[in-house]
Short mmCIF file of C-alpha atoms in Angstrom, two decimals:
data_model
loop_
_atom_site.label_atom_id
_atom_site.label_comp_id
_atom_site.label_asym_id
_atom_site.label_seq_id
_atom_site.Cartn_x
_atom_site.Cartn_y
_atom_site.Cartn_z
CA MET A 1 74.57 -4.18 -25.30
CA ASP A 2 71.49 -1.94 -25.30
CA ASP A 3 71.95 1.81 -25.73
CA ASP A 4 70.34 2.46 -22.33
CA LEU A 5 72.96 0.25 -20.65
CA ARG A 6 75.83 2.05 -22.40
CA SER A 7 74.56 5.41 -21.11
CA VAL A 8 75.24 4.49 -17.47
CA LYS A 9 78.72 4.30 -15.95
CA ILE A 10 79.11 2.47 -12.63
CA LEU A 11 81.34 4.50 -10.31
CA GLU A 12 81.14 2.36 -7.19
CA VAL A 13 79.36 -0.64 -5.69
CA CYS A 14 79.57 -0.75 -1.91
CA ARG A 15 77.94 -2.56 0.96
CA VAL A 16 76.33 -0.25 3.52
CA ALA A 17 76.10 -1.90 6.93
CA PRO A 18 73.98 -0.84 9.89
CA PRO A 19 75.34 -0.05 13.36
CA VAL A 20 74.17 -3.23 15.12
CA GLU A 21 74.73 -2.06 18.70
CA ASP A 22 71.42 -1.66 20.52
CA SER A 23 69.39 -2.18 17.35
CA PRO A 24 65.66 -2.33 18.17
CA ALA A 25 65.10 -4.66 15.21
CA PRO A 26 65.45 -8.46 15.36
CA SER A 27 68.34 -10.21 13.59
CA SER A 28 66.09 -13.11 12.61
CA LEU A 29 62.56 -12.88 11.24
CA PRO A 30 60.20 -15.69 10.19
CA LEU A 31 57.97 -15.31 7.15
CA THR A 32 54.18 -15.36 7.48
CA PHE A 33 51.81 -16.79 4.90
CA PHE A 34 51.35 -13.23 3.58
CA ASP A 35 55.09 -13.21 2.82
CA LEU A 36 55.41 -16.79 1.57
CA LEU A 37 52.84 -16.15 -1.14
CA TRP A 38 55.45 -14.01 -2.98
CA LEU A 39 58.49 -16.25 -2.38
CA ARG A 40 59.55 -16.63 -6.04
CA PHE A 41 57.66 -13.67 -7.46
CA HIS A 42 59.59 -11.00 -9.36
CA PRO A 43 61.01 -8.07 -7.29
CA THR A 44 59.32 -4.68 -7.16
CA GLN A 45 61.22 -1.63 -8.39
CA ARG A 46 60.73 2.12 -7.99
CA LEU A 47 62.62 5.16 -9.22
CA PHE A 48 62.67 8.51 -7.43
CA PHE A 49 63.90 11.44 -9.53
CA TYR A 50 65.20 14.55 -7.73
CA GLU A 51 65.88 17.87 -9.43
CA LEU A 52 68.75 19.91 -7.98
CA SER A 53 68.19 23.63 -7.46
CA SER A 54 71.86 24.43 -7.93
CA THR A 55 74.69 23.05 -10.03
CA ASP A 56 77.01 23.80 -7.10
CA ILE A 57 75.75 20.75 -5.21
CA SER A 58 78.38 18.03 -5.68
CA PHE A 59 76.96 14.59 -6.37
CA LEU A 60 80.02 12.67 -5.16
CA ASP A 61 81.07 15.01 -2.33
CA ALA A 62 77.71 16.03 -0.87
CA ILE A 63 74.82 13.85 -2.04
CA VAL A 64 76.36 10.36 -1.99
CA PRO A 65 78.00 10.66 1.46
CA LYS A 66 74.74 11.89 3.05
CA LEU A 67 72.79 9.05 1.44
CA LYS A 68 75.31 6.47 2.68
CA THR A 69 75.39 7.82 6.24
CA SER A 70 71.60 8.06 6.52
CA LEU A 71 71.16 4.61 4.95
CA SER A 72 73.41 3.08 7.60
CA LEU A 73 71.42 4.86 10.32
CA ILE A 74 68.00 3.80 9.03
CA LEU A 75 69.14 0.19 8.68
CA ARG A 76 69.60 0.13 12.44
CA ASN A 77 65.80 0.22 12.66
CA TYR A 78 65.33 -1.92 9.54
CA LEU A 79 68.01 -4.51 10.38
CA PRO A 80 66.31 -7.40 8.49
CA LEU A 81 66.70 -5.47 5.22
CA ALA A 82 70.48 -5.77 5.56
CA GLY A 83 70.26 -9.56 5.87
CA ASN A 84 69.42 -12.41 3.52
CA LEU A 85 66.54 -14.77 2.93
CA VAL A 86 67.65 -18.36 3.58
CA TRP A 87 65.95 -21.76 3.76
CA PRO A 88 67.99 -24.15 5.95
CA GLN A 89 67.51 -27.89 5.50
CA ASN A 90 66.22 -28.21 9.05
CA SER A 91 63.68 -25.41 8.68
CA PRO A 92 60.11 -25.99 7.48
CA ALA A 93 60.00 -22.53 5.90
CA PRO A 94 62.38 -19.80 4.73
CA THR A 95 63.55 -17.19 7.21
CA LEU A 96 65.21 -13.80 7.12
CA GLU A 97 68.60 -13.75 8.82
CA PHE A 98 71.03 -10.93 9.59
CA VAL A 99 74.60 -11.69 10.65
CA GLU A 100 77.32 -9.18 11.44
CA GLY A 101 78.99 -8.08 8.24
CA ASP A 102 75.76 -8.11 6.21
CA GLY A 103 74.60 -4.95 4.53
CA VAL A 104 72.70 -3.45 1.61
CA PHE A 105 74.46 -3.12 -1.73
CA LEU A 106 74.44 0.47 -2.99
CA THR A 107 75.46 1.24 -6.57
CA VAL A 108 76.72 4.74 -7.42
CA ALA A 109 76.49 5.61 -11.11
CA GLU A 110 76.34 8.44 -13.60
CA SER A 111 74.21 8.62 -16.74
CA ASN A 112 74.44 10.75 -19.87
CA ALA A 113 70.69 10.47 -20.44
CA ASP A 114 68.34 13.47 -20.36
CA PHE A 115 67.09 13.87 -16.77
CA TYR A 116 64.02 15.89 -17.79
CA HIS A 117 63.01 13.37 -20.43
CA LEU A 118 63.26 10.45 -18.03
CA SER A 119 61.43 12.31 -15.26
CA GLY A 120 58.62 13.49 -17.53
CA ASN A 121 55.18 12.03 -18.12
CA GLY A 122 55.58 11.45 -21.86
CA PHE A 123 56.26 8.28 -23.82
CA HIS A 124 59.35 6.27 -22.82
CA ASP A 125 60.67 2.93 -24.01
CA VAL A 126 60.45 0.66 -20.96
CA THR A 127 64.13 -0.24 -21.35
CA GLU A 128 65.17 3.36 -20.64
CA TYR A 129 64.78 2.76 -16.91
CA HIS A 130 66.44 -0.66 -16.68
CA SER A 131 69.95 0.65 -16.03
CA LEU A 132 68.74 2.98 -13.25
CA VAL A 133 67.44 0.25 -10.93
CA PRO A 134 69.76 -2.36 -9.40
CA GLN A 135 69.44 -6.11 -9.56
CA LEU A 136 68.94 -8.16 -6.42
CA SER A 137 71.73 -10.56 -5.50
CA VAL A 138 69.82 -13.85 -5.62
CA PHE A 139 71.20 -17.38 -5.51
CA GLN A 140 69.85 -20.87 -5.04
CA ASP A 141 70.51 -20.85 -1.29
CA ARG A 142 70.12 -17.17 -0.37
CA ALA A 143 68.54 -13.99 -1.62
CA ALA A 144 69.21 -10.36 -0.80
CA VAL A 145 66.26 -8.35 0.45
CA VAL A 146 66.86 -4.94 -1.05
CA ALA A 147 69.32 -3.23 -3.44
CA LEU A 148 69.75 0.48 -4.09
CA GLN A 149 71.25 2.63 -6.83
CA VAL A 150 71.83 6.37 -6.97
CA THR A 151 72.53 7.85 -10.41
CA SER A 152 73.55 11.40 -11.37
CA PHE A 153 72.55 13.13 -14.61
CA PRO A 154 74.47 15.90 -16.37
CA ASN A 155 71.62 18.37 -16.63
CA GLY A 156 69.82 18.82 -13.39
CA GLY A 157 69.37 15.96 -10.97
CA PHE A 158 69.80 12.44 -9.74
CA SER A 159 67.69 9.33 -9.21
CA ILE A 160 67.38 6.76 -6.44
CA GLY A 161 66.37 3.29 -7.59
CA ILE A 162 65.16 0.65 -5.16
CA THR A 163 64.63 -3.04 -5.87
CA ASN A 164 63.08 -5.11 -3.11
CA HIS A 165 62.15 -8.75 -2.60
CA HIS A 166 58.35 -8.97 -2.55
CA ALA A 167 58.39 -11.82 -0.03
CA ILE A 168 59.88 -9.48 2.57
CA MET A 169 57.76 -6.37 2.24
CA ASP A 170 54.72 -5.01 0.46
CA GLY A 171 54.39 -1.54 -1.04
CA LYS A 172 53.34 0.05 2.26
CA THR A 173 56.41 -1.28 4.09
CA SER A 174 58.78 -0.50 1.21
CA THR A 175 57.66 3.12 0.87
CA SER A 176 57.69 3.58 4.66
CA PHE A 177 61.34 2.50 4.61
CA VAL A 178 62.21 4.96 1.81
CA LYS A 179 60.41 7.84 3.54
CA SER A 180 62.09 7.05 6.87
CA TRP A 181 65.49 6.96 5.14
CA ALA A 182 64.63 10.29 3.48
CA ARG A 183 63.64 11.91 6.76
CA ILE A 184 66.87 10.85 8.47
CA CYS A 185 68.93 12.11 5.52
CA HIS A 186 67.03 15.41 5.52
CA ASN A 187 67.67 15.90 9.25
CA LEU A 188 71.33 14.82 9.32
CA ASP A 189 72.67 18.36 9.60
CA THR A 190 70.19 19.50 12.25
CA VAL A 191 69.29 16.67 14.63
CA GLY A 192 71.78 14.02 13.61
CA GLY A 193 69.21 12.16 11.56
CA SER A 194 67.53 10.64 14.59
CA THR A 195 63.88 11.16 13.61
CA MET A 196 61.88 8.35 12.04
CA GLU A 197 58.95 8.40 9.62
CA VAL A 198 57.52 5.20 11.10
CA THR A 199 58.95 2.76 13.65
CA PRO A 200 58.41 -0.71 12.12
CA LEU A 201 56.64 -3.43 14.11
CA TYR A 202 58.22 -6.88 13.71
CA ASP A 203 55.94 -8.87 16.03
CA ARG A 204 54.70 -11.81 13.91
CA SER A 205 52.17 -12.83 16.57
CA VAL A 206 49.82 -10.09 15.34
CA ILE A 207 49.12 -12.26 12.26
CA ASP A 208 46.55 -14.92 13.11
CA ASP A 209 47.31 -18.12 11.22
CA ALA A 210 44.77 -20.47 12.80
CA ALA A 211 44.22 -22.12 9.40
CA GLY A 212 47.90 -23.10 9.09
CA LEU A 213 48.40 -21.22 5.84
CA SER A 214 52.15 -20.76 6.40
CA GLU A 215 52.68 -24.53 6.42
CA ILE A 216 50.43 -24.96 3.37
CA TYR A 217 52.28 -22.26 1.40
CA ALA A 218 55.75 -23.51 2.38
CA ASN A 219 54.79 -27.01 1.22
CA VAL A 220 53.52 -25.63 -2.08
CA TRP A 221 56.95 -24.16 -2.82
CA LEU A 222 58.77 -27.24 -1.52
CA ASN A 223 56.87 -29.38 -4.03
CA SER A 224 56.93 -26.93 -6.92
CA GLU A 225 59.22 -28.03 -9.77
CA GLY A 226 60.63 -30.98 -7.87
CA PRO A 227 60.64 -32.51 -4.37
CA ASN A 228 62.23 -30.67 -1.44
CA ASN A 229 62.81 -27.63 -3.64
CA ARG A 230 64.25 -25.00 -1.30
CA SER A 231 65.47 -22.82 -4.14
CA LEU A 232 65.30 -19.08 -3.54
CA ASN A 233 65.85 -18.20 -7.19
CA LEU A 234 63.25 -15.77 -8.51
CA LYS A 235 61.13 -16.33 -11.58
CA LEU A 236 61.47 -13.23 -13.74
CA PRO A 237 58.68 -12.60 -16.26
CA LYS A 238 59.42 -12.01 -19.92
CA THR A 239 58.78 -8.45 -21.09
CA PRO A 240 57.42 -8.37 -24.65
CA PRO A 241 59.53 -6.24 -27.03
CA GLY A 242 58.40 -2.80 -28.17
CA LEU A 243 56.63 -1.70 -24.99
CA ILE A 244 56.49 1.95 -23.97
CA ARG A 245 55.21 3.60 -20.80
CA CYS A 246 53.67 6.93 -19.97
CA THR A 247 51.97 8.61 -17.03
CA LEU A 248 48.35 9.76 -17.11
CA GLU A 249 46.76 11.93 -14.42
CA PHE A 250 43.47 11.99 -12.61
CA THR A 251 43.36 15.63 -11.50
CA PRO A 252 41.12 16.61 -8.56
CA LYS A 253 38.94 18.47 -11.07
CA ASN A 254 38.49 15.38 -13.25
CA LEU A 255 37.83 13.14 -10.24
CA GLN A 256 35.17 15.56 -8.96
CA LYS A 257 33.62 15.78 -12.41
CA LEU A 258 33.58 11.98 -12.62
CA LYS A 259 32.02 11.67 -9.17
CA GLN A 260 29.24 14.16 -9.92
CA TRP A 261 28.46 12.40 -13.20
CA VAL A 262 28.29 8.98 -11.51
CA LEU A 263 26.12 10.26 -8.65
CA LYS A 264 23.74 11.89 -11.08
CA LYS A 265 23.39 8.63 -12.98
CA ARG A 266 22.76 6.82 -9.70
CA GLU A 267 20.29 9.35 -8.30
CA ASN A 268 17.52 6.77 -8.29
CA ASN A 269 19.62 4.61 -6.00
CA LYS A 270 20.81 6.68 -3.05
CA GLU A 271 22.32 3.76 -1.15
CA ASN A 272 26.07 4.16 -0.62
CA ASP A 273 26.24 7.23 -2.84
CA GLU A 274 28.38 9.02 -0.29
CA HIS A 275 30.89 6.15 -0.31
CA VAL A 276 32.01 6.44 -3.93
CA SER A 277 35.76 6.61 -3.40
CA SER A 278 38.27 8.21 -5.73
CA PHE A 279 39.91 4.79 -6.11
CA ALA A 280 36.64 3.16 -7.24
CA LEU A 281 35.97 6.00 -9.69
CA ALA A 282 39.47 5.99 -11.13
CA THR A 283 39.69 2.22 -11.55
CA ALA A 284 36.17 2.08 -13.02
CA TYR A 285 37.18 4.71 -15.57
CA LEU A 286 40.34 2.75 -16.46
CA CYS A 287 38.33 -0.47 -16.84
CA VAL A 288 35.98 1.23 -19.31
CA CYS A 289 38.86 2.78 -21.26
CA THR A 290 40.57 -0.64 -21.41
CA ALA A 291 37.39 -2.40 -22.56
CA LYS A 292 36.96 0.19 -25.31
CA SER A 293 40.57 -0.08 -26.42
CA GLU A 294 40.39 -3.88 -26.59
CA GLY A 295 37.36 -3.71 -28.83
CA LEU A 296 35.74 -6.94 -27.57
CA ARG A 297 32.00 -6.70 -26.98
CA ASP A 298 31.21 -10.09 -25.47
CA GLY A 299 32.42 -12.05 -22.48
CA LYS A 300 33.66 -11.19 -19.03
CA PHE A 301 36.00 -8.36 -18.11
CA LEU A 302 38.14 -9.31 -15.10
CA PHE A 303 39.68 -6.76 -12.74
CA SER A 304 41.73 -7.40 -9.60
CA PHE A 305 43.52 -5.32 -7.02
CA GLY A 306 45.42 -5.85 -3.81
CA ALA A 307 44.20 -4.22 -0.61
CA ASP A 308 46.04 -3.54 2.62
CA ALA A 309 44.64 -6.08 5.10
CA ARG A 310 46.08 -4.49 8.25
CA SER A 311 42.87 -2.72 9.24
CA ARG A 312 40.63 -5.44 7.80
CA LEU A 313 41.88 -8.45 9.73
CA LYS A 314 40.30 -9.59 12.99
CA PRO A 315 41.90 -8.52 15.21
CA PRO A 316 43.35 -5.60 13.18
CA VAL A 317 47.09 -5.45 12.58
CA PRO A 318 48.91 -2.21 13.51
CA SER A 319 49.54 0.06 10.52
CA ASN A 320 53.32 0.02 11.10
CA TYR A 321 53.56 -3.78 10.79
CA PHE A 322 56.66 -4.77 8.78
CA GLY A 323 56.15 -7.27 5.98
CA ASN A 324 53.41 -8.24 3.57
CA CYS A 325 49.79 -7.88 4.57
CA LEU A 326 47.70 -7.90 1.40
CA VAL A 327 44.42 -9.48 0.42
CA ALA A 328 43.29 -9.92 -3.16
CA ALA A 329 40.05 -8.57 -4.59
CA PHE A 330 38.46 -9.77 -7.83
CA VAL A 331 35.69 -8.14 -9.85
CA SER A 332 33.98 -9.73 -12.85
CA MET A 333 31.90 -7.56 -15.20
CA GLU A 334 30.13 -8.01 -18.51
CA ARG A 335 31.97 -6.28 -21.32
CA SER A 336 28.68 -5.30 -22.94
CA GLU A 337 27.73 -3.38 -19.80
CA LEU A 338 31.09 -1.65 -19.56
CA LEU A 339 30.74 -0.47 -23.14
CA GLY A 340 27.21 0.83 -22.53
CA GLU A 341 26.21 4.38 -21.63
CA ASN A 342 26.49 3.65 -17.91
CA GLY A 343 29.70 1.59 -18.05
CA ILE A 344 31.53 3.73 -15.48
CA VAL A 345 28.56 3.52 -13.11
CA VAL A 346 28.40 -0.28 -13.45
CA ALA A 347 32.14 -0.64 -12.86
CA SER A 348 32.30 1.78 -9.91
CA GLU A 349 29.39 0.01 -8.18
CA ALA A 350 30.98 -3.42 -8.68
CA ILE A 351 34.38 -2.23 -7.43
CA SER A 352 32.83 -0.39 -4.46
CA GLU A 353 30.92 -3.52 -3.48
CA GLU A 354 34.09 -5.62 -3.61
CA ILE A 355 35.89 -3.08 -1.40
CA ARG A 356 33.03 -3.17 1.15
CA ASN A 357 33.08 -6.99 1.19
CA LEU A 358 36.82 -7.34 1.75
CA GLY A 359 36.49 -7.12 5.52
CA GLU A 360 33.81 -9.82 5.65
CA ARG A 361 35.37 -12.13 3.08
CA GLY A 362 38.87 -11.76 4.54
CA LEU A 363 41.00 -14.79 3.71
CA LYS A 364 38.26 -17.02 2.38
CA GLY A 365 39.76 -19.42 -0.14
CA ALA A 366 43.32 -18.34 0.76
CA GLU A 367 44.43 -21.97 1.16
CA ASN A 368 44.46 -22.30 -2.66
CA LEU A 369 46.03 -18.94 -3.45
CA CYS A 370 49.68 -20.01 -3.25
CA SER A 371 49.08 -23.00 -5.56
CA SER A 372 47.67 -20.61 -8.16
CA MET A 373 50.67 -18.30 -7.76
CA ALA A 374 53.16 -21.17 -8.09
CA ALA A 375 51.38 -22.50 -11.20
CA MET A 376 51.47 -19.08 -12.83
CA ILE A 377 55.16 -18.58 -12.08
CA SER A 378 56.28 -22.08 -13.10
CA SER A 379 54.52 -21.75 -16.47
CA ASP A 380 57.20 -19.30 -17.70
CA TYR A 381 54.77 -16.47 -17.20
CA SER A 382 54.83 -13.23 -19.18
CA GLN A 383 52.63 -11.21 -16.80
CA GLU A 384 49.86 -11.07 -19.44
CA THR A 385 47.16 -12.93 -17.52
CA GLY A 386 43.98 -11.61 -19.11
CA ILE A 387 43.12 -9.91 -15.82
CA ILE A 388 43.52 -6.15 -15.50
CA SER A 389 45.12 -5.29 -12.17
CA ILE A 390 46.61 -2.52 -10.07
CA ALA A 391 50.07 -2.09 -8.53
CA GLY A 392 50.95 0.61 -6.03
CA SER A 393 48.62 2.98 -4.21
CA PRO A 394 48.17 6.75 -3.91
CA ARG A 395 47.96 6.22 -0.14
CA PHE A 396 51.69 5.48 -0.02
CA GLU A 397 52.36 9.20 -0.60
CA VAL A 398 55.66 8.51 -2.34
CA TYR A 399 56.07 12.16 -3.29
CA SER A 400 56.69 13.04 0.37
CA ALA A 401 60.12 11.34 0.26
CA ASN A 402 62.33 14.43 0.67
CA PHE A 403 65.99 13.57 1.29
CA GLY A 404 66.92 17.23 1.74
CA TRP A 405 66.94 18.31 -1.88
CA GLY A 406 63.20 18.81 -2.26
CA LYS A 407 60.38 16.41 -3.00
CA PRO A 408 60.71 14.11 -6.04
CA ARG A 409 60.14 15.59 -9.47
CA LYS A 410 58.84 12.18 -10.52
CA VAL A 411 58.31 8.74 -8.98
CA GLU A 412 58.14 5.86 -11.43
CA MET A 413 57.23 2.24 -10.79
CA VAL A 414 59.55 0.28 -13.05
CA SER A 415 57.97 -3.09 -12.35
CA PRO A 416 55.83 -4.71 -13.43
CA GLU A 417 56.18 -4.04 -17.16
CA SER A 418 52.82 -5.39 -18.22
CA THR A 419 50.02 -4.16 -20.44
CA SER A 420 47.55 -5.64 -17.95
CA VAL A 421 48.76 -3.65 -14.92
CA PHE A 422 48.10 0.00 -14.06
CA LEU A 423 50.64 1.58 -11.72
CA PHE A 424 49.09 3.92 -9.13
CA THR A 425 50.82 6.70 -7.16
CA ASP A 426 49.75 9.92 -5.52
CA SER A 427 50.11 13.10 -7.55
CA GLY A 428 53.39 14.98 -7.66
CA ASN A 429 51.32 18.14 -7.31
CA SER A 430 50.26 17.10 -3.79
CA ASP A 431 46.71 18.12 -4.64
CA GLY A 432 44.82 14.89 -4.01
CA GLY A 433 45.05 13.68 -7.59
CA MET A 434 46.52 10.42 -8.86
CA GLU A 435 49.17 9.44 -11.37
CA ILE A 436 48.64 6.29 -13.42
CA GLY A 437 51.52 4.50 -15.10
CA VAL A 438 50.46 2.76 -18.30
CA VAL A 439 52.44 0.26 -20.38
CA ARG A 440 51.43 -0.55 -23.98
CA GLU A 441 52.75 -1.04 -27.48
CA ARG A 442 52.98 2.36 -29.18
CA ASN A 443 49.87 2.14 -31.36
CA GLU A 444 47.87 0.74 -28.44
CA MET A 445 49.20 3.49 -26.16
CA GLU A 446 48.12 6.24 -28.53
CA THR A 447 44.62 4.74 -28.68
CA PHE A 448 44.39 4.39 -24.91
CA VAL A 449 45.65 7.92 -24.20
CA ALA A 450 43.10 9.33 -26.66
CA LEU A 451 40.26 7.35 -25.02
CA PHE A 452 41.39 8.49 -21.57
CA ALA A 453 41.30 12.18 -22.58
CA GLU A 454 38.08 11.96 -24.62
CA GLY A 455 36.17 10.28 -21.82
CA PHE A 456 36.33 13.35 -19.58
CA GLU A 457 35.11 15.56 -22.41
CA CYS A 458 31.94 13.45 -22.71
CA LEU A 459 30.98 13.67 -19.03
#
């Protein structure tokens, strides 16, 4: 057994059920094509680390009971999360079903690891976080939607780990759930925990599927790896050995410096200068750093990112819509241009243009997207696709999740563990900056971190 697994002792595994009386949430929920795309994709995992201001706060007598009570209350509004994904023989597509007695599994644990090491920005072996996030209960005929784990540390704090099925909710929905749970927990002693961060919208009719994508995607999975394959087992990617992770920061000062440098280089082309977003600047900078670290001078450099489609669809989908609602963006650039003097300018313009075109392009070509996903997953994928991509978003504002013991000291995306994915969150300083999770082999990490720091010095 790995050392990181030996450092965690499981104290309790319980099922937290919602009060089902007068629940505003449906007990049954169909999946849209946005959901079906991720049917057998690996789960997403996040860790929230909380530092305790006093050693007098009892983990088992104060923290755990409040988390359990508030979790039960929030599940009343998020009833589908307490259910299971099933695919009945008489159903053309999987569905999410809640029956009385269902609930969310919550693991209570204690660790002898160093809280401040794990919640810091420095180098960590990726396996150090594995025992702090729970596994989803997934079988051939049913799959849990979410699992939670709360872990105490001997020297200053505790963590909350969440693992969720990607076919049920995207990052926006998942973080809205966590922040709503946190708000109820925070308000338990004052208003009975009745306030909500966001009231989820379950109305599937707001998703226009005139092209019949749900039927296309369901048939893709039915015919993947055998006929009538209704399996709900997940395909978990292989993590290469020896990977470490660290967190890099785009401070507001560095982002402003980067913006001024880019605008100065583009001064002969005023068009859209005012629309250079922090996201375009940050991702352009990361693309250039990656191209430099890879050392290849010829060929295409491919970059992709997911974008929230709620405001981009016609008609728009309400921002509180529960589920997946993502569109994919792809940018292709010449490596030789990225490595040139104006590489950041070239990348930021290409990324900005793709962002502007997302609304017009919408779901063009989406009928083939699920086939590509299924092919990637069935090929025993390792997550190393040759395409640099982004997971997470600073717009989720994960650092606002205050359960009553202060805002998180650190929020870490545990999945995916891939050298081709950058993990984006807002800054823990709440100053408009961004945190970027990076995964590399150690020698590659040291090179990348050096390039990241040196780049700002040259602006």
